[in-house]
Short mmCIF file of C-alpha atoms in Angstrom, two decimals:
data_model
loop_
_atom_site.label_atom_id
_atom_site.label_comp_id
_atom_site.label_asym_id
_atom_site.label_seq_id
_atom_site.Cartn_x
_atom_site.Cartn_y
_atom_site.Cartn_z
CA MET A 5 -66.95 -125.22 127.41
CA ALA A 6 -69.66 -122.39 127.85
CA SER A 7 -73.12 -123.42 126.34
CA ASP A 8 -73.35 -122.30 122.82
CA ILE A 9 -75.91 -123.60 120.09
CA VAL A 10 -72.89 -123.68 117.74
CA PRO A 11 -71.34 -127.39 117.19
CA VAL A 12 -67.83 -126.75 118.03
CA PRO A 13 -65.00 -128.60 116.50
CA LYS A 14 -63.25 -131.00 119.16
CA GLY A 15 -60.33 -129.52 121.02
CA PHE A 16 -60.94 -125.68 120.72
CA SER A 17 -61.69 -123.27 123.58
CA PHE A 18 -62.81 -119.68 123.31
CA SER A 19 -62.61 -116.55 125.49
CA ALA A 20 -63.69 -112.94 124.74
CA THR A 21 -63.40 -109.81 127.01
CA SER A 22 -63.67 -106.02 126.95
CA ALA A 23 -60.35 -104.25 126.81
CA GLY A 24 -61.79 -100.91 126.06
CA PHE A 25 -59.64 -100.25 122.98
CA LYS A 26 -62.50 -98.30 121.20
CA TYR A 27 -65.86 -99.71 121.92
CA SER A 28 -67.36 -99.08 125.46
CA GLY A 29 -69.64 -101.75 127.03
CA ARG A 30 -68.81 -104.64 124.66
CA ASP A 31 -66.16 -107.35 124.14
CA ASP A 32 -63.39 -106.43 121.67
CA LEU A 33 -60.77 -109.09 122.28
CA MET A 34 -61.01 -112.69 121.71
CA LEU A 35 -58.75 -115.74 121.86
CA ILE A 36 -59.15 -119.23 120.50
CA VAL A 37 -56.85 -122.14 121.71
CA SER A 38 -56.40 -125.55 120.48
CA GLU A 39 -55.62 -128.24 123.11
CA THR A 40 -52.84 -129.69 121.01
CA GLU A 41 -50.67 -128.41 118.12
CA ALA A 42 -52.62 -127.89 115.08
CA ALA A 43 -51.91 -127.47 111.17
CA ALA A 44 -51.81 -123.78 110.91
CA THR A 45 -52.18 -121.60 107.83
CA GLY A 46 -53.37 -118.07 106.65
CA VAL A 47 -54.13 -116.10 103.70
CA PHE A 48 -53.35 -112.49 103.68
CA THR A 49 -54.05 -108.99 102.18
CA GLN A 50 -52.25 -108.16 98.92
CA ASN A 51 -52.40 -104.41 99.98
CA ALA A 52 -48.75 -103.06 100.00
CA PHE A 53 -49.44 -101.40 103.40
CA GLN A 54 -49.63 -104.73 105.36
CA ALA A 55 -50.49 -104.18 109.12
CA ALA A 56 -48.21 -105.44 111.79
CA PRO A 57 -50.26 -108.44 112.69
CA VAL A 58 -50.38 -109.60 109.04
CA LEU A 59 -46.52 -109.31 109.00
CA VAL A 60 -46.12 -111.07 112.35
CA ALA A 61 -48.66 -113.75 111.47
CA LYS A 62 -46.69 -114.75 108.25
CA ALA A 63 -43.45 -114.55 110.12
CA ASN A 64 -44.93 -117.02 112.89
CA LEU A 65 -46.24 -119.47 110.36
CA ALA A 66 -42.88 -119.67 108.78
CA LYS A 67 -41.08 -120.01 112.03
CA ALA A 68 -43.34 -122.84 113.26
CA GLY A 69 -43.42 -124.55 109.77
CA GLY A 70 -47.15 -124.37 109.44
CA ARG A 71 -48.13 -125.23 112.96
CA GLY A 72 -49.79 -123.24 115.60
CA ARG A 73 -51.90 -123.35 118.89
CA ALA A 74 -53.87 -120.14 119.10
CA ILE A 75 -55.59 -117.28 117.20
CA LEU A 76 -55.84 -113.73 118.90
CA VAL A 77 -57.86 -111.02 117.35
CA ASN A 78 -58.68 -107.60 118.63
CA ALA A 79 -61.10 -104.86 117.42
CA GLY A 80 -60.80 -101.15 117.58
CA GLN A 81 -57.10 -100.58 116.84
CA ALA A 82 -55.89 -102.12 113.49
CA ASN A 83 -52.27 -101.44 114.13
CA ALA A 84 -51.61 -100.60 110.43
CA CYS A 85 -49.28 -98.12 109.15
CA THR A 86 -47.57 -97.91 112.63
CA GLY A 87 -43.94 -98.87 111.84
CA GLU A 88 -41.45 -100.75 113.83
CA ASP A 89 -43.38 -99.57 117.08
CA GLY A 90 -46.42 -101.26 115.76
CA MET A 91 -44.42 -104.57 115.04
CA ALA A 92 -42.98 -104.44 118.63
CA ALA A 93 -46.32 -103.88 120.23
CA CYS A 94 -47.96 -106.88 118.22
CA ARG A 95 -45.15 -109.13 119.29
CA GLN A 96 -45.54 -107.98 122.97
CA THR A 97 -49.21 -108.92 122.74
CA LEU A 98 -48.35 -112.44 121.75
CA LYS A 99 -45.65 -112.74 124.43
CA LEU A 100 -48.35 -111.64 127.06
CA VAL A 101 -50.80 -114.33 125.88
CA ALA A 102 -48.20 -117.05 125.22
CA GLU A 103 -46.49 -116.82 128.58
CA SER A 104 -49.87 -117.22 130.24
CA LEU A 105 -50.58 -119.96 128.26
CA GLY A 106 -47.29 -121.83 128.47
CA MET A 107 -46.64 -121.80 124.80
CA ALA A 108 -44.25 -119.97 122.53
CA PRO A 109 -45.39 -116.69 120.91
CA ARG A 110 -44.78 -118.15 117.31
CA GLU A 111 -47.72 -120.57 118.28
CA VAL A 112 -50.06 -117.59 118.40
CA LEU A 113 -51.39 -115.91 115.14
CA PRO A 114 -52.58 -112.33 115.63
CA ALA A 115 -55.19 -110.39 113.71
CA SER A 116 -56.42 -106.75 114.22
CA THR A 117 -59.12 -104.52 112.90
CA GLY A 118 -60.09 -100.98 113.32
CA VAL A 119 -58.94 -97.59 112.50
CA ILE A 120 -55.71 -97.49 110.53
CA GLY A 121 -52.91 -95.53 112.26
CA ALA A 122 -54.18 -96.16 115.71
CA ARG A 123 -51.35 -97.35 118.00
CA MET A 124 -51.83 -100.31 120.40
CA ASP A 125 -52.50 -99.31 123.90
CA MET A 126 -50.31 -101.61 125.80
CA GLU A 127 -51.55 -100.65 129.24
CA LYS A 128 -55.08 -101.92 128.24
CA TRP A 129 -53.71 -105.02 126.69
CA ALA A 130 -51.64 -105.78 129.98
CA ALA A 131 -54.92 -105.40 131.92
CA ALA A 132 -57.03 -107.36 129.60
CA VAL A 133 -54.84 -110.57 128.81
CA PRO A 134 -55.27 -112.04 132.36
CA ARG A 135 -59.06 -111.82 132.13
CA LEU A 136 -58.79 -113.07 128.57
CA VAL A 137 -56.84 -116.10 129.53
CA ASP A 138 -58.69 -116.85 132.80
CA GLY A 139 -61.95 -116.83 130.85
CA LEU A 140 -60.81 -119.39 128.46
CA GLY A 141 -63.50 -121.96 127.78
CA GLN A 142 -66.25 -119.70 129.47
CA ALA A 143 -67.24 -118.42 126.04
CA GLY A 144 -68.35 -119.82 122.87
CA PRO A 145 -67.93 -118.96 119.31
CA SER A 146 -70.90 -116.62 119.30
CA GLN A 147 -69.14 -114.29 121.84
CA ALA A 148 -65.87 -114.67 119.95
CA ALA A 149 -67.45 -113.64 116.82
CA ARG A 150 -69.11 -110.67 118.34
CA ALA A 151 -65.84 -109.45 119.82
CA ILE A 152 -64.23 -108.90 116.48
CA MET A 153 -67.07 -106.83 115.00
CA THR A 154 -66.50 -103.16 114.02
CA THR A 155 -69.30 -101.59 111.87
CA ASP A 156 -70.94 -105.20 111.50
CA THR A 157 -74.52 -105.32 112.58
CA PHE A 158 -74.41 -109.12 113.39
CA PRO A 159 -71.81 -111.82 114.23
CA LYS A 160 -70.87 -114.00 111.29
CA LEU A 161 -70.82 -117.46 112.01
CA ALA A 162 -71.00 -120.71 109.70
CA TRP A 163 -70.55 -124.46 110.33
CA SER A 164 -70.81 -127.76 108.77
CA SER A 165 -69.69 -131.38 109.23
CA LEU A 166 -68.52 -134.29 107.51
CA SER A 167 -69.40 -138.10 108.20
CA THR A 168 -66.78 -140.59 107.76
CA ALA A 169 -66.24 -144.20 108.47
CA SER A 170 -63.80 -143.23 111.15
CA GLY A 171 -66.09 -140.74 112.61
CA GLU A 172 -67.34 -137.06 112.45
CA VAL A 173 -65.30 -134.17 111.36
CA ARG A 174 -66.54 -130.58 112.22
CA VAL A 175 -65.72 -127.26 110.58
CA LEU A 176 -66.50 -123.88 112.02
CA GLY A 177 -65.93 -120.52 110.54
CA MET A 178 -66.32 -116.81 111.70
CA ALA A 179 -65.75 -113.64 109.99
CA LYS A 180 -66.07 -109.91 110.50
CA GLY A 181 -66.64 -107.35 107.65
CA SER A 182 -69.13 -105.07 106.21
CA GLY A 183 -67.01 -102.10 104.75
CA MET A 184 -63.63 -101.74 103.08
CA ILE A 185 -64.49 -104.97 101.20
CA ALA A 186 -62.79 -106.00 97.90
CA PRO A 187 -60.47 -108.77 99.31
CA ASN A 188 -57.40 -109.65 97.29
CA MET A 189 -56.61 -112.93 99.29
CA ALA A 190 -59.27 -113.82 101.73
CA THR A 191 -61.57 -111.73 103.85
CA MET A 192 -61.39 -108.75 106.26
CA ILE A 193 -60.81 -111.11 109.16
CA GLY A 194 -61.88 -114.71 108.92
CA VAL A 195 -61.15 -117.72 111.21
CA LEU A 196 -61.51 -121.35 110.19
CA LEU A 197 -61.39 -124.20 112.72
CA CYS A 198 -61.36 -128.01 111.92
CA ASP A 199 -60.75 -131.08 114.37
CA ALA A 200 -59.67 -133.36 111.28
CA ASP A 201 -56.09 -134.77 111.17
CA VAL A 202 -54.74 -133.15 107.92
CA GLY A 203 -51.14 -132.35 106.53
CA SER A 204 -50.04 -128.83 106.95
CA LEU A 205 -49.46 -128.43 103.08
CA TRP A 206 -52.89 -129.72 102.02
CA TRP A 207 -54.56 -127.68 104.87
CA HIS A 208 -52.84 -124.43 103.41
CA GLU A 209 -53.69 -125.31 99.91
CA ALA A 210 -57.32 -126.13 100.90
CA VAL A 211 -57.84 -122.85 102.74
CA ALA A 212 -56.24 -120.79 99.97
CA ALA A 213 -58.68 -122.54 97.44
CA CYS A 214 -61.83 -121.88 99.62
CA ALA A 215 -60.79 -118.11 100.25
CA ASP A 216 -60.38 -117.78 96.45
CA LYS A 217 -63.91 -119.20 95.65
CA SER A 218 -65.63 -117.34 98.58
CA PHE A 219 -64.15 -114.17 100.03
CA ASN A 220 -62.03 -113.15 97.10
CA SER A 221 -65.36 -113.14 95.04
CA VAL A 222 -67.20 -110.52 96.95
CA THR A 223 -67.11 -106.75 96.96
CA VAL A 224 -68.88 -103.90 98.87
CA ASP A 225 -66.82 -100.80 97.94
CA GLY A 226 -63.78 -101.95 96.03
CA ASP A 227 -61.41 -101.39 98.92
CA THR A 228 -58.83 -103.94 99.85
CA SER A 229 -57.78 -103.43 103.60
CA THR A 230 -54.32 -103.42 105.11
CA ASN A 231 -55.47 -106.20 107.58
CA ASP A 232 -57.29 -108.68 105.66
CA CYS A 233 -56.62 -112.08 106.53
CA VAL A 234 -57.99 -115.70 107.16
CA LEU A 235 -56.41 -117.70 109.97
CA ALA A 236 -57.00 -121.39 110.19
CA LEU A 237 -56.35 -124.30 112.46
CA ALA A 238 -56.81 -127.87 111.94
CA ASN A 239 -55.95 -129.77 115.24
CA GLY A 240 -57.00 -133.68 114.53
CA ALA A 241 -58.74 -133.82 117.94
CA SER A 242 -61.58 -135.83 116.15
CA ARG A 243 -59.04 -138.48 115.54
CA VAL A 244 -60.31 -138.73 111.97
CA LYS A 245 -57.36 -138.72 109.55
CA ILE A 246 -58.18 -137.32 106.05
CA ASP A 247 -55.41 -138.61 103.71
CA SER A 248 -57.28 -140.12 100.73
CA ALA A 249 -58.03 -138.10 97.62
CA GLU A 250 -61.84 -138.65 98.08
CA GLY A 251 -61.59 -137.72 101.73
CA ARG A 252 -59.84 -134.36 101.04
CA GLN A 253 -62.35 -133.51 98.38
CA ASP A 254 -65.22 -134.26 100.71
CA LEU A 255 -63.72 -132.00 103.49
CA LEU A 256 -62.73 -129.35 100.91
CA SER A 257 -66.47 -129.05 99.90
CA VAL A 258 -67.56 -128.95 103.47
CA MET A 259 -65.01 -126.02 104.05
CA MET A 260 -66.06 -124.30 100.85
CA GLU A 261 -69.62 -124.31 101.99
CA VAL A 262 -68.65 -122.61 105.38
CA CYS A 263 -66.58 -120.14 103.66
CA GLN A 264 -69.24 -119.21 101.03
CA THR A 265 -71.75 -118.85 103.63
CA LEU A 266 -69.58 -116.27 105.40
CA ALA A 267 -68.83 -114.37 102.43
CA TYR A 268 -72.58 -113.98 101.53
CA MET A 269 -73.16 -112.65 105.11
CA ILE A 270 -70.42 -110.21 104.64
CA VAL A 271 -72.35 -108.74 101.42
CA GLN A 272 -75.63 -109.06 103.34
CA ASP A 273 -74.17 -106.88 106.02
CA ALA A 274 -72.59 -104.43 103.75
CA GLU A 275 -72.59 -100.97 105.35
CA GLY A 276 -75.77 -99.35 104.47
CA GLY A 277 -76.46 -102.00 101.93
CA THR A 278 -80.04 -102.93 101.20
CA LYS A 279 -79.40 -105.58 98.28
CA ILE A 280 -77.03 -108.16 97.12
CA ILE A 281 -76.19 -108.21 93.34
CA ARG A 282 -75.37 -111.63 92.06
CA ILE A 283 -73.23 -111.07 88.99
CA LYS A 284 -72.49 -113.95 86.63
CA VAL A 285 -70.29 -113.70 83.63
CA LYS A 286 -69.91 -116.33 81.11
CA GLY A 287 -68.67 -116.84 77.58
CA ALA A 288 -65.44 -114.84 78.18
CA LYS A 289 -62.11 -115.81 76.57
CA ASP A 290 -60.91 -117.02 79.94
CA HIS A 291 -61.64 -116.86 83.63
CA ALA A 292 -59.55 -113.81 84.11
CA GLN A 293 -61.41 -111.94 81.31
CA ALA A 294 -64.58 -112.84 82.97
CA GLU A 295 -63.57 -111.69 86.32
CA LEU A 296 -62.55 -108.36 84.83
CA ALA A 297 -66.02 -107.71 83.58
CA ALA A 298 -67.66 -108.79 86.65
CA ARG A 299 -65.61 -106.63 89.02
CA ALA A 300 -66.06 -103.59 86.78
CA VAL A 301 -69.82 -104.16 87.15
CA GLY A 302 -69.67 -104.90 90.96
CA HIS A 303 -67.42 -102.02 91.72
CA SER A 304 -69.30 -99.28 89.69
CA PRO A 305 -70.89 -96.62 92.10
CA LEU A 306 -73.42 -95.93 89.14
CA VAL A 307 -74.53 -99.57 88.97
CA LYS A 308 -74.62 -100.01 92.79
CA THR A 309 -76.63 -96.71 93.28
CA ALA A 310 -79.03 -97.74 90.52
CA MET A 311 -79.68 -100.94 92.26
CA PHE A 312 -80.30 -99.17 95.59
CA GLY A 313 -82.62 -96.78 93.75
CA GLU A 314 -84.40 -99.86 92.08
CA ASP A 315 -83.79 -98.08 88.93
CA ALA A 316 -83.57 -100.69 85.89
CA ASN A 317 -80.76 -98.64 84.19
CA TRP A 318 -79.06 -101.37 82.34
CA GLY A 319 -77.02 -98.89 80.40
CA ARG A 320 -74.76 -98.58 83.56
CA ILE A 321 -74.08 -102.28 83.35
CA VAL A 322 -73.10 -102.27 79.60
CA CYS A 323 -70.83 -99.18 80.25
CA ALA A 324 -69.12 -100.93 83.14
CA ILE A 325 -68.39 -103.99 80.94
CA GLY A 326 -67.04 -101.85 78.22
CA ARG A 327 -64.37 -100.21 80.47
CA SER A 328 -63.48 -103.38 82.28
CA GLY A 329 -60.49 -104.16 80.11
CA ALA A 330 -61.94 -107.64 79.21
CA GLU A 331 -61.71 -108.70 75.58
CA PHE A 332 -64.84 -109.18 73.63
CA ASP A 333 -66.82 -108.34 70.64
CA PRO A 334 -69.45 -105.70 71.58
CA GLY A 335 -71.89 -107.39 69.09
CA GLU A 336 -71.89 -110.56 71.03
CA VAL A 337 -72.62 -109.23 74.46
CA SER A 338 -76.00 -110.01 76.21
CA VAL A 339 -77.21 -108.96 79.64
CA ALA A 340 -80.12 -110.09 81.72
CA VAL A 341 -81.31 -108.54 85.04
CA GLY A 342 -83.61 -110.66 87.17
CA GLY A 343 -83.60 -113.36 84.42
CA VAL A 344 -85.19 -110.53 81.99
CA PRO A 345 -83.08 -109.96 78.97
CA VAL A 346 -82.45 -106.32 78.58
CA PHE A 347 -79.39 -106.27 76.10
CA SER A 348 -79.17 -109.03 73.39
CA ARG A 349 -76.12 -109.40 71.24
CA GLY A 350 -75.18 -105.77 71.37
CA MET A 351 -78.72 -104.37 71.01
CA PRO A 352 -81.50 -103.40 73.43
CA SER A 353 -84.19 -105.93 74.14
CA GLY A 354 -87.61 -105.00 73.21
CA GLY A 355 -90.70 -104.54 75.30
CA ASP A 356 -91.52 -102.67 78.48
CA LEU A 357 -88.35 -103.49 80.23
CA ASP A 358 -89.12 -100.93 83.24
CA GLY A 359 -92.42 -102.88 83.96
CA LEU A 360 -90.87 -106.20 83.52
CA LEU A 361 -88.02 -105.44 85.76
CA ALA A 362 -89.80 -103.45 88.47
CA PRO A 363 -90.66 -106.61 90.61
CA HIS A 364 -87.18 -107.91 90.18
CA MET A 365 -85.58 -104.63 91.31
CA ARG A 366 -87.52 -104.68 94.51
CA ARG A 367 -86.07 -107.91 95.68
CA GLY A 368 -83.22 -108.42 98.15
CA GLU A 369 -81.02 -110.25 95.78
CA ILE A 370 -80.70 -109.35 92.12
CA PRO A 371 -79.13 -111.61 89.59
CA VAL A 372 -77.26 -109.89 86.86
CA ASP A 373 -76.40 -112.43 83.96
CA ILE A 374 -73.73 -111.39 81.50
CA GLU A 375 -72.75 -113.41 78.18
CA LEU A 376 -69.62 -112.05 76.52
CA GLY A 377 -69.44 -114.64 73.79
CA ASP A 378 -68.87 -118.33 73.57
CA GLY A 379 -65.63 -118.71 75.38
CA PRO A 380 -64.91 -120.93 78.42
CA GLY A 381 -64.23 -118.10 80.89
CA ARG A 382 -66.85 -117.89 83.66
CA TYR A 383 -66.82 -115.92 87.01
CA VAL A 384 -69.40 -115.18 89.87
CA LEU A 385 -69.17 -112.10 92.11
CA LEU A 386 -71.33 -110.93 94.95
CA ALA A 387 -71.66 -107.28 95.32
CA SER A 388 -73.75 -104.94 97.41
CA ASP A 389 -75.72 -101.85 96.46
CA LEU A 390 -74.58 -98.34 97.69
CA SER A 391 -76.92 -96.26 99.81
CA TYR A 392 -77.13 -93.04 101.57
CA ASP A 393 -76.31 -94.73 104.89
CA TYR A 394 -72.85 -96.13 103.40
CA VAL A 395 -71.71 -92.38 103.26
CA LYS A 396 -73.04 -91.72 106.63
CA ILE A 397 -71.55 -94.55 108.45
CA ASN A 398 -67.97 -93.78 106.93
CA ALA A 399 -68.29 -90.27 107.29
CA ASP A 400 -68.66 -90.88 111.04
CA TYR A 401 -66.39 -93.83 111.40
CA ARG A 402 -63.77 -92.27 113.47
CA SER A 403 -66.23 -90.31 115.69
#
């Protein structure tokens, strides 16, 4: 294994290479391989236009019964909205890799990110795969995480471990994403690796639960991509079997910590973003109602631009709550920004709110606390602000 400061789960090897799909002078293709067959799962975008790698990964997981060996990710070409030609190209990329590794194509899970509609350049794939396979073990997770970046400004890695009576279990995650972020399943592209011995069904349930409480609870611009997915392998190489209720809960907590750290990084790296808005809603009739209110605030361009401009315009928050579709009594609603009450039970709070809020609005993270009533519903959403640079980045994205 190439030297890397990241503690890697046992039994995994990494490779990264430059295929020249879109970006010159940098790696844009990465491969992760488990030494042994692993419990495999994925959570995928709910966008109706699902990219070829999403459809192929789903099919492979079904064929292999929740088992797998490798994850293959490219940047620069999304292979989305490319029809049957795109499906055939995706299958061919897996065949190229699988044959070189001596495994079945169904054991390889694909993911792609980049421009929608761009077709795979199969000549570049054919030239790059031998280098990719030959380089297996010569890269670490940091290089792999860099290879899947698009408009990201830094690679996103997180890791943790669990000490048990039988030994240590490691969990490692990586993700890419900074724009087109409002996942409705997982994240833009995420990878979760673990060396615990776990059952395939529990592994799927655990990854889905982690995604729901992390990647599904962030937004940058309200867009759910065609390619969003989290792919996850647990290979048992630590020889620590996790099969008790307590052990599973402990491992789930470690996995959740890793996923939530990655989700925070995604919002932190939002295209042109300067601030994180931590929106907490409580007192709703149920959790779904709380989520409606939180997402209306987090998606609102008016709220986001006010945060960017450090303008304590709480009326935009209240307005967003009002159009969210959540059920509540307007006279029971209260809002605080930076811990400062600005709207109490349907009425503006008194005092010099602009003066009180000014230091809070300058911070890199701004808490927005919303109380809709006295119900049990709660939800937390991380959102970014909306800046001039977001428009510039996305106006020039294909150039």
